[in-house]
Tab-separated table of C-alpha atoms in Angstrom:
chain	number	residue	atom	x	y	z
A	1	UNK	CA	0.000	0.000	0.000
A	2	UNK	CA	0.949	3.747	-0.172
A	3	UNK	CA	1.843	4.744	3.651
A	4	UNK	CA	-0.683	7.510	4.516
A	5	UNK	CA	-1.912	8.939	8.024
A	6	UNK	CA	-4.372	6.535	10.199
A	7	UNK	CA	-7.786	8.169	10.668
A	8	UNK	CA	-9.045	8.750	13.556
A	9	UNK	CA	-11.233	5.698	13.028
A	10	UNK	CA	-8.663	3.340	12.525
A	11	UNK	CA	-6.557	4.567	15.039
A	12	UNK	CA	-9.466	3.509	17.949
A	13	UNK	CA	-9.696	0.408	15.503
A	14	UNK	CA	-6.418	-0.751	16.205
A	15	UNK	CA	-5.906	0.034	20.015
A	16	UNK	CA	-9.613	-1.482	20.472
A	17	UNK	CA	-9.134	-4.355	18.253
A	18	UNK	CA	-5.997	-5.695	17.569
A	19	UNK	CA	-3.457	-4.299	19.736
A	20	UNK	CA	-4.584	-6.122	22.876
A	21	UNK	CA	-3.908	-9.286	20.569
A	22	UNK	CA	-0.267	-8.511	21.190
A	23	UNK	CA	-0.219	-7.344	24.657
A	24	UNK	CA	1.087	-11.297	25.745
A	25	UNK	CA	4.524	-10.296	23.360
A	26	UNK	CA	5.438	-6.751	24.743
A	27	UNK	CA	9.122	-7.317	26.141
A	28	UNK	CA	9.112	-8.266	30.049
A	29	UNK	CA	9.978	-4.875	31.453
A	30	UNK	CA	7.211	-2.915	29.949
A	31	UNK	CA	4.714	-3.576	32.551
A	32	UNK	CA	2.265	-1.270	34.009
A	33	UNK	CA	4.534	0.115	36.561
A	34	UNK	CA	8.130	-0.861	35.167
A	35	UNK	CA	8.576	2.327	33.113
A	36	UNK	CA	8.846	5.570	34.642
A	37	UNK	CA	6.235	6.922	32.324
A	38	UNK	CA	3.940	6.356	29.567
A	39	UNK	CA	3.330	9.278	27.116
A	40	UNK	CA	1.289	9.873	24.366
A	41	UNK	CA	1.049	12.444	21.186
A	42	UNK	CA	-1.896	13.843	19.446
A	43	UNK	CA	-2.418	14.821	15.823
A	44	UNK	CA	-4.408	17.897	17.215
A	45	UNK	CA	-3.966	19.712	20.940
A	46	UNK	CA	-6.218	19.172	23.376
A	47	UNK	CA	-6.705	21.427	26.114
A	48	UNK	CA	-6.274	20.563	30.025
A	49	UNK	CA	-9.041	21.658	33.144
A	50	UNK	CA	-6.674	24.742	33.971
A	51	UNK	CA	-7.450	27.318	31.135
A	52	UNK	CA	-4.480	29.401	31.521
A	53	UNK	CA	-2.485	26.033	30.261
A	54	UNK	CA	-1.417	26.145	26.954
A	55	UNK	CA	-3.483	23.066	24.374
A	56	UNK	CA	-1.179	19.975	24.326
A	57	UNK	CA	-0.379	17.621	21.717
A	58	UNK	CA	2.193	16.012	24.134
A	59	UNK	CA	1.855	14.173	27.377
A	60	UNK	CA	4.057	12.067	29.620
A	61	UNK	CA	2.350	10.384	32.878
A	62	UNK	CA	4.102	9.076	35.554
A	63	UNK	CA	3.631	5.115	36.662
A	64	UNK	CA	4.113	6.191	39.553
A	65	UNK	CA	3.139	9.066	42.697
A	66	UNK	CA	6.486	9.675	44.625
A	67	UNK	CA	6.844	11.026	47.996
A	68	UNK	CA	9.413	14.389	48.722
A	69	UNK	CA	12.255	12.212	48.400
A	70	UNK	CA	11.460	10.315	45.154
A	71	UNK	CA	10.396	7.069	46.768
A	72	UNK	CA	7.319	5.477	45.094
A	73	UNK	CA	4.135	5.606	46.898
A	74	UNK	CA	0.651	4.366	44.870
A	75	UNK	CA	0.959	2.915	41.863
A	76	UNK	CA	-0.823	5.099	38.913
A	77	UNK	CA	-1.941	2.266	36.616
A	78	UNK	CA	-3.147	-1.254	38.808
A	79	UNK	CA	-2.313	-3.342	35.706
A	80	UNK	CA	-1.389	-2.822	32.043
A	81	UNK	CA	-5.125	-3.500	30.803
A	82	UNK	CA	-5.387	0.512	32.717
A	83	UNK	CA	-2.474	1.821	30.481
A	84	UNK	CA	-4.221	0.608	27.244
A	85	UNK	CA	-7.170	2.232	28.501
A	86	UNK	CA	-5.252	5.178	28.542
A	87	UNK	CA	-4.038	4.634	25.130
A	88	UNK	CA	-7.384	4.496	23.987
A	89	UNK	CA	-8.819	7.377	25.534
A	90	UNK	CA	-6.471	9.229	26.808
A	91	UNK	CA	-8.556	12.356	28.077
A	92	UNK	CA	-11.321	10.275	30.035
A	93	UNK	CA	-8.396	7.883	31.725
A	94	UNK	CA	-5.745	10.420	32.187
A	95	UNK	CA	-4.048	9.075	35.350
A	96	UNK	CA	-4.141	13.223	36.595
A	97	UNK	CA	-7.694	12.623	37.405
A	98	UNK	CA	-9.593	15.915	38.081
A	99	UNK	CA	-6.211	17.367	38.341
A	100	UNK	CA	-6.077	20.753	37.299
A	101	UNK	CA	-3.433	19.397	35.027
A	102	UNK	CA	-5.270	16.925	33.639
A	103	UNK	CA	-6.736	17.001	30.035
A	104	UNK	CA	-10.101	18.114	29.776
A	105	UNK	CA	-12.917	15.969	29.541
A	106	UNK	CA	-14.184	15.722	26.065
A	107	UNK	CA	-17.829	15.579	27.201
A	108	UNK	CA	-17.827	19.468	28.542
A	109	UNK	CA	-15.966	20.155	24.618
A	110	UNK	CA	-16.986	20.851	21.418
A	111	UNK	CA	-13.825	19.218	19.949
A	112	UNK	CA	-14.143	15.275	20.276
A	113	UNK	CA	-11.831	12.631	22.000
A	114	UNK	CA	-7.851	12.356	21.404
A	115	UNK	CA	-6.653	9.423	19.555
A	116	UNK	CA	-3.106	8.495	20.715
A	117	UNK	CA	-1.461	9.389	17.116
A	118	UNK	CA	1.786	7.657	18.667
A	119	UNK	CA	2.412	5.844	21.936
A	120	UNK	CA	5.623	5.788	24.128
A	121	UNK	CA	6.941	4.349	27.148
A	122	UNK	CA	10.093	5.782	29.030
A	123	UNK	CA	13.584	4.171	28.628
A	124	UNK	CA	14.000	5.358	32.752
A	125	UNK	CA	13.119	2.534	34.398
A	126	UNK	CA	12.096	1.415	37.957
A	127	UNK	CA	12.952	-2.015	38.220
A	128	UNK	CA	15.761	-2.444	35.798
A	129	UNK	CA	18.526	-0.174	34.923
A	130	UNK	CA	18.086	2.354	32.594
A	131	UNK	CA	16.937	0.933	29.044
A	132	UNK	CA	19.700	0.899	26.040
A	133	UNK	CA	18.223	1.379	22.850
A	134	UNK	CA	20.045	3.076	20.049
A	135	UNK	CA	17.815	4.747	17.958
A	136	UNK	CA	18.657	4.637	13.347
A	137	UNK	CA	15.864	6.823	11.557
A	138	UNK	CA	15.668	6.144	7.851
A	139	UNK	CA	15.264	10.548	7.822
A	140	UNK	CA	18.737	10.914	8.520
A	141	UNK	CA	19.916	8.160	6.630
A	142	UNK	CA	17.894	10.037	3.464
A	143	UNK	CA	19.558	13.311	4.695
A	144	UNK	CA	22.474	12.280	4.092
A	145	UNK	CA	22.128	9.817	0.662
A	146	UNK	CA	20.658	13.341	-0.950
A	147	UNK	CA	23.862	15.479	0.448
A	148	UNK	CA	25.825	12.676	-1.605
A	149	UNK	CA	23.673	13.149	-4.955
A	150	UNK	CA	23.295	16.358	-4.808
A	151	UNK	CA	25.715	18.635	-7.285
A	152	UNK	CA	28.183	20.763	-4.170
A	153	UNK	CA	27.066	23.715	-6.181
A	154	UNK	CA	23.763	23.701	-5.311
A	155	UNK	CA	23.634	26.424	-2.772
A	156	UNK	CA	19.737	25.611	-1.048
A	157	UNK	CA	20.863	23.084	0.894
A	158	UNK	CA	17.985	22.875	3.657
A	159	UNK	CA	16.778	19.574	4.239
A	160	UNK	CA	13.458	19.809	1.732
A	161	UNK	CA	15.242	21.189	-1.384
A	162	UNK	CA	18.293	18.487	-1.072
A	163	UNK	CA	15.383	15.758	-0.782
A	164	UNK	CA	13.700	17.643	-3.563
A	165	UNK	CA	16.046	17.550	-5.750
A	166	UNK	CA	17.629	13.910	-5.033
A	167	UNK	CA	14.708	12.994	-5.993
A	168	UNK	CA	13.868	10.823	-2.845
A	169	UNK	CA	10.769	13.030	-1.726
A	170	UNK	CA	9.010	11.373	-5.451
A	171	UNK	CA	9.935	8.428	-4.251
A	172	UNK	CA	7.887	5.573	-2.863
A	173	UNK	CA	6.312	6.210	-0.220
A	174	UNK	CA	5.603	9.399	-2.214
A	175	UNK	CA	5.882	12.968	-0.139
A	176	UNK	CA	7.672	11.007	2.855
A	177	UNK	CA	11.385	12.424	3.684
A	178	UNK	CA	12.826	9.069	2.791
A	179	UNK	CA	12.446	6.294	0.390
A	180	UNK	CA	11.696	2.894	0.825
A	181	UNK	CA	15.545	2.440	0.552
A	182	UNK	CA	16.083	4.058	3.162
A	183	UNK	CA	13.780	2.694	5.629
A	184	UNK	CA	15.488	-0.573	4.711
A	185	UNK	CA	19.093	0.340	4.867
A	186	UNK	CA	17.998	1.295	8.212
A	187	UNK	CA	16.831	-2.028	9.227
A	188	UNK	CA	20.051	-3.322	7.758
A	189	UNK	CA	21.987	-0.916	9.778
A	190	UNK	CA	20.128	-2.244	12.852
A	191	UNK	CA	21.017	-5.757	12.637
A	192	UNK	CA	24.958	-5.044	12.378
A	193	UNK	CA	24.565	-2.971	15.718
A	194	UNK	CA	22.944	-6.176	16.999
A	195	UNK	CA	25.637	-7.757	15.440
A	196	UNK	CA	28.366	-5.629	17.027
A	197	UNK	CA	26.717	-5.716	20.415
A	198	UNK	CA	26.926	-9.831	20.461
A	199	UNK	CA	30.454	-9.721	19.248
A	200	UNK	CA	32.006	-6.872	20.977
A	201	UNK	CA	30.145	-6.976	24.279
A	202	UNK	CA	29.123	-10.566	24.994
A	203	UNK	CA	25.538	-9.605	24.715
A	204	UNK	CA	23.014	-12.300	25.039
A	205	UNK	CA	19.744	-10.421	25.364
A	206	UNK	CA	19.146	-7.826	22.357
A	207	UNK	CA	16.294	-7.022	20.260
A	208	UNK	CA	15.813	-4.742	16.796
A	209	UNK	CA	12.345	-2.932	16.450
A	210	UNK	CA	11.225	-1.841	13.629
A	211	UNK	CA	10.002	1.579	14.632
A	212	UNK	CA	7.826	2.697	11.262
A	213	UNK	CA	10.406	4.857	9.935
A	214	UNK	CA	13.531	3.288	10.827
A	215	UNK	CA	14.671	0.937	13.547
A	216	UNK	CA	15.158	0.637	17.747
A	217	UNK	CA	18.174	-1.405	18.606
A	218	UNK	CA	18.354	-2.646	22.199
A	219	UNK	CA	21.016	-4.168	24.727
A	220	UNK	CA	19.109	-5.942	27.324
A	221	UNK	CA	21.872	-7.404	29.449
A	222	UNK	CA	22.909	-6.259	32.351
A	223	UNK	CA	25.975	-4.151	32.669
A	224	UNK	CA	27.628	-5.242	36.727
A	225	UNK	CA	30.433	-3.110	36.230
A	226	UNK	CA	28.985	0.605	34.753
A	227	UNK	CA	25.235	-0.538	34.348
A	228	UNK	CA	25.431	1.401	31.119
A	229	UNK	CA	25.795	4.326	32.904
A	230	UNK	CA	26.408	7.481	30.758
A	231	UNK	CA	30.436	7.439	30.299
A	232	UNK	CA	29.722	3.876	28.969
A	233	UNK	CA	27.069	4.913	26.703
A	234	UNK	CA	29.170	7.847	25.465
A	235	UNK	CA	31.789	5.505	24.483
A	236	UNK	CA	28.927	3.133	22.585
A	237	UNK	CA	28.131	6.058	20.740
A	238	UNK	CA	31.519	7.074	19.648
A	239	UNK	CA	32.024	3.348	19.129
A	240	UNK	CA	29.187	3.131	16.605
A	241	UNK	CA	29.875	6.491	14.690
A	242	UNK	CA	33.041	6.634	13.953
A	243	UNK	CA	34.703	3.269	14.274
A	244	UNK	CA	31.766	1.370	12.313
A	245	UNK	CA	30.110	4.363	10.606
A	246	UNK	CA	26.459	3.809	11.494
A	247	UNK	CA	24.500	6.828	11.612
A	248	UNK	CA	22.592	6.394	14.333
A	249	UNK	CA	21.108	9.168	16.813
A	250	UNK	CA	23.766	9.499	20.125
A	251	UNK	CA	21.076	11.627	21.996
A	252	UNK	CA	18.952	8.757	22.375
A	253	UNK	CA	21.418	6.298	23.741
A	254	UNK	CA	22.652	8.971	26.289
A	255	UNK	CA	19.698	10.868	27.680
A	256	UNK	CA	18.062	8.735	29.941
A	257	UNK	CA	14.969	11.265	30.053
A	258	UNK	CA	14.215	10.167	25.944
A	259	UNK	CA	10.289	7.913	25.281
A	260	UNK	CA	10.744	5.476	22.973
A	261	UNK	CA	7.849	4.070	20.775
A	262	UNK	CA	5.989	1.096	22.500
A	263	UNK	CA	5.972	-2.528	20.662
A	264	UNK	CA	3.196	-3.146	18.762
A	265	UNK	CA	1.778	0.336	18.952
A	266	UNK	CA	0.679	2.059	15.736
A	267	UNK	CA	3.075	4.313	14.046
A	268	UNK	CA	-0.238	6.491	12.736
A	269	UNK	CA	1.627	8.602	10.297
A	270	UNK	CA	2.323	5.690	8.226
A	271	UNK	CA	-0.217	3.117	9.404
A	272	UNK	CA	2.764	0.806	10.796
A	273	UNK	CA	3.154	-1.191	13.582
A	274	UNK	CA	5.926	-0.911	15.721
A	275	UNK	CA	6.967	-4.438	16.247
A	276	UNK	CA	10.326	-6.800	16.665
A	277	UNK	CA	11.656	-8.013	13.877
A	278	UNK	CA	14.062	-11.266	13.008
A	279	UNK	CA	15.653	-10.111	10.265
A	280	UNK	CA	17.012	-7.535	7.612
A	281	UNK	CA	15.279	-8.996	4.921
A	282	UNK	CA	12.214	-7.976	7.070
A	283	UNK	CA	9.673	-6.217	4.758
A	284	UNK	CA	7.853	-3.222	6.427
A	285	UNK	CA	5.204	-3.015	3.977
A	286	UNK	CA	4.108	-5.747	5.508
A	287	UNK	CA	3.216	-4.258	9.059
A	288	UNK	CA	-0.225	-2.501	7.750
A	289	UNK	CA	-2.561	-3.512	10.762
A	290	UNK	CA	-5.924	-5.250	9.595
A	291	UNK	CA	-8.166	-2.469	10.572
A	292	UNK	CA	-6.397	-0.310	7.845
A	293	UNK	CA	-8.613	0.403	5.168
A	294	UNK	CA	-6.516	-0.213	1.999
């Protein structure tokens, strides 16, 4: 199919119909409480009780009340079947409750329910040490296959006239800042980090996601020594730049306050889902859920 935006139709489709199908194959630490926080985004802003709050199109909630000293109290969510009522709708089961913080209730609106257009869970964790995923977006990796095409005379070298003129923004899937190509040089790209981490650090636990426009790479193990603390993550990145070349986002590996896209949620912009994959010869126009209307 031609990758286009989910309606908001399908988008309740999905989380009502066939994402609870996978909830028995989400990876072991994403639990209702595991996470530090589940977020969501929205296509269109919704506004919160307090009126003086700006609209958001953005939220992160925490799994989680803490007391003064950051010790967890009452659990936010009593099991994940609450957080997927969340993702469904997000405005009626925001864990705020009548907080003035909390999103409005779309019954008192004129503007109807948020759909989750993308769902995320945070890579801080409470029961595990921080999560290590490196992060390879087929964007960049178009980015920079059009600075390579493109004629060093060319003096418009923003990010829409070099894709423009490489050609790659005509490309299947048409008006996307990548080409198929890219999405799967991504996945490619994700499988030798995989590779590297089994070879260079022992690993035993990893797992590559494909992410809808690119690719999640994780190292599961546990780390005695550092527990992947940031100096040891610093030196992954520099390890995966410029030794092996592998243009993956550093940012992500070192900033323990970065969401990552849940497994199995719905990548809305290109009616996708985010899912684990085996191998590079994976084919991601194959992840159209069955509640897309083709």
């Amino acid at each position: 199919m031609t990758w286009r935006q989910a309606t908001r139709e399908e988008i309740y489709a999905y989380y009502a119909e066939e994402f609870p199908r996978y909830l028995d194959d989400l990876p072991g630490f994403i639990t209702a409480t595991g996470p530090k926080q589940y977020a969501v985004a929205f296509r269109e802003s919704h506004p919160v009780r307090k009126d003086e709050v700006p609209d958001k199109d953005f939220i992160r909630r925490d799994t989680w009340q803490t007391d003064a000293s950051g010790d967890r109290t009452t659990p936010e969510f009593d099991d994940f079947e609450d957080v997927v009522e969340f993702i469904r709708h997000p405005a009626r089961n925001d864990p705020l409750g009548r907080s003035k913080f909390a999103l409005a209730d779309p019954e008192v609106l004129e503007q109807p329910d948020p759909r989750s257009d993308a769902v995320y869970y945070a890579l801080d964790h409470w029961e595990r040490p921080w999560v290590l995923l490196v992060d390879i977006d087929a964007k960049e990796i178009a980015r920079d296959r059009a600075d390579e095409m493109v004629s060093a005379d060319i003096e418009n070298r923003d990010d829409d006239a070099l894709l423009d003129t490489a050609g790659i923004l005509d490309a299947a899937p048409e008006g996307y800042p990548y080409a198929f190509e890219d999405v799967d040089r991504a996945i490619e790209y994700g499988f030798e980090v995989r590779d590297i981490f089994e070879d260079n650090f022992d690993a035993e636990e990893t797992m590559v996601v494909y992410s809808g426009q690119g690719v999640h790479v994780y190292l599961l193990d546990t780390d005695p020594a550092h527990r992947y603390d940031e100096q040891s993550r610093e030196v992954l990145n520099d390890l995966l730049l410029e030794t092996y070349d592998i243009p993956i986002d550093p940012v992500v590996t070192a900033d323990r306050r970065r969401v990552a896209r849940l497994p199995y949620s719905l990548h809305a912009d290109v009616c996708s889902i985010v899912q684990p994959i085996e191998s590079p010869a994976f084919d991601v126009r194959s992840t159209t859920p069955e509640v897309i209307d083709e």
